[in-house]
Coordinates of C-alpha atoms in Angstrom, one line a residue:
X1 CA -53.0 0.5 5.0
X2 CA -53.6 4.2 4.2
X3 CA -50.9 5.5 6.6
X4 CA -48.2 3.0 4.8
X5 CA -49.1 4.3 1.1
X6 CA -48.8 7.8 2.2
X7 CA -45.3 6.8 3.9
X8 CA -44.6 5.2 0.3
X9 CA -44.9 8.1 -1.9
X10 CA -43.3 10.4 0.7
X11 CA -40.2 7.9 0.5
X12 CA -40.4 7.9 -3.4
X13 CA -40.8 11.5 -3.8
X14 CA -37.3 12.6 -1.5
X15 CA -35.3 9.8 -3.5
X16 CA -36.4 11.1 -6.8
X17 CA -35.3 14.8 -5.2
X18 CA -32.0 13.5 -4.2
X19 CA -31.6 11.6 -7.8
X20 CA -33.0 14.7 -9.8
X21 CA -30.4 17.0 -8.2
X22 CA -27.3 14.0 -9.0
X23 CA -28.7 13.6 -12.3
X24 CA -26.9 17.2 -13.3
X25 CA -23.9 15.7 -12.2
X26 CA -23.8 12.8 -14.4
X27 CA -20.1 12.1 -15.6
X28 CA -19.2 11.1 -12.2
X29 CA -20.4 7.5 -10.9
X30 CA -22.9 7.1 -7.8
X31 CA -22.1 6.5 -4.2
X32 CA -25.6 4.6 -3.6
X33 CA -26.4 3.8 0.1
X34 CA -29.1 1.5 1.4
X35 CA -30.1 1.1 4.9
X36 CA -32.5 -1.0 6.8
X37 CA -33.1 -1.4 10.8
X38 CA -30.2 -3.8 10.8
X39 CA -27.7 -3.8 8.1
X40 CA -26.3 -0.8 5.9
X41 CA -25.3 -1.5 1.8
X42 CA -23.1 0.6 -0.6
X43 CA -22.0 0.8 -4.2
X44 CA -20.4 2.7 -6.9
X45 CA -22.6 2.8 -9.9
X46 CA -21.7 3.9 -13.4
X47 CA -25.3 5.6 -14.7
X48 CA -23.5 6.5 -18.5
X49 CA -23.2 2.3 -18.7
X50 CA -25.5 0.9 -16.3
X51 CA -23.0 -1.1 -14.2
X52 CA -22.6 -1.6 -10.8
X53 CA -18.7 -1.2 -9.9
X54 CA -18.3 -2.3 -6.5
X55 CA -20.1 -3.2 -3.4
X56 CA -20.0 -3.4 0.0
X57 CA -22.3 -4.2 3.2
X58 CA -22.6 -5.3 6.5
X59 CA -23.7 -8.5 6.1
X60 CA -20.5 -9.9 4.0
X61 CA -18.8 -12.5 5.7
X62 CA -15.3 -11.2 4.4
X63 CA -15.6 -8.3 7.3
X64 CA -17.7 -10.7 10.2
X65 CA -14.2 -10.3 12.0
X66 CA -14.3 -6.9 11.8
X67 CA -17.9 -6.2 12.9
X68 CA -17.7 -8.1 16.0
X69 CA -18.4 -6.5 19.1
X70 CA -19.1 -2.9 17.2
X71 CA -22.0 -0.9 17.1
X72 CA -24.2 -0.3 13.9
X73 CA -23.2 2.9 13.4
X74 CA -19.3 2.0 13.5
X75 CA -20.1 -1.1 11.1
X76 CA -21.3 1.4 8.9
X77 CA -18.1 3.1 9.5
X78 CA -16.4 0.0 8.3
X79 CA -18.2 -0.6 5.1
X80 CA -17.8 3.5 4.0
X81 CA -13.9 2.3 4.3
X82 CA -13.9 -0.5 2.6
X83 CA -16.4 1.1 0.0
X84 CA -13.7 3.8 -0.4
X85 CA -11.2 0.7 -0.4
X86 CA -12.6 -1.0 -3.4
X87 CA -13.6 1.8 -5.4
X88 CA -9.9 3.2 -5.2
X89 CA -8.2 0.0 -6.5
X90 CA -11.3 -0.4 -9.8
X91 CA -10.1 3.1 -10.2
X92 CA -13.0 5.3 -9.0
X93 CA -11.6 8.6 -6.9
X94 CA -14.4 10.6 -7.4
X95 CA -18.3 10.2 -6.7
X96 CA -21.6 11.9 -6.1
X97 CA -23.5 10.6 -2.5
X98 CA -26.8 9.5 -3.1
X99 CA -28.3 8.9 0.2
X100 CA -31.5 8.0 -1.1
X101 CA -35.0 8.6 1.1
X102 CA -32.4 8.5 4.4
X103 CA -31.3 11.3 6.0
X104 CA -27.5 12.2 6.3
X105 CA -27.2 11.8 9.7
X106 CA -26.0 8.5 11.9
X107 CA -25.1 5.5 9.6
X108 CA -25.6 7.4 6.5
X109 CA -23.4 9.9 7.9
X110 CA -20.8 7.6 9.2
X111 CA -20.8 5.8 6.4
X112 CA -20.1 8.7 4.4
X113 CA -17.3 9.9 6.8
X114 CA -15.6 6.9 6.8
X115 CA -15.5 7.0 2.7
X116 CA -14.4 10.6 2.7
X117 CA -11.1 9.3 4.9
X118 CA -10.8 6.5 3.2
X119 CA -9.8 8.8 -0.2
X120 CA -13.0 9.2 -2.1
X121 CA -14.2 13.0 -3.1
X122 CA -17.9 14.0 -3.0

């Protein structure tokens, strides 16, 4: 039980690093990715109103075609681009990357990729 808390506020305490440092950088909206074993989750977020812009992840059922047969790290690939896709037609070109507790490597970084060619700056 010990060992889990410990892995808790280790978790907690590189998010809030990560948030602290895209706090200073708060006129732009957030790139927030969220990642478990299986499935990978991103949105644009507006901190000045509160609102959540657009979303995508791996488990929607509008990209099941595309997912098929495709590794987790190249469905991650798939949702940066169609995170990139949707926040380019509500209007969004620029954003800061939160990554969150994760490290920017694999999915994350893939993800991240994929959003960069896709036409979004960060």
């Amino acid at each position: 039980m010990r060992a889990n808390k410990v892995k808790q506020v280790r978790r907690e305490r590189r998010k809030n690093g990560v948030r602290a440092k895209l706090r200073r950088t708060a006129s732009l909206p957030r790139l927030s990715v969220s990642r478990s074993s299986k499935h990978i989750a991103a949105q644009i977020i507006d901190d000045c109103t509160g609102r959540t812009l657009c979303t995508a992840t791996s488990t929607a059922k509008a990209l099941a075609g595309e997912f098929a047969g495709k590794t987790k790290t190249q469905r991650a690939g798939v949702v940066g681009g169609e995170i990139a896709r949707r926040a380019l037609a509500a209007g969004v070109e620029a954003v800061v990357f939160d990554r969150g507790s994760t490290r920017f490597h694999g999915r994350v970084k893939a993800l991240a990729e994929a959003a960069r060619a896709g036409g979004l700056k960060f």
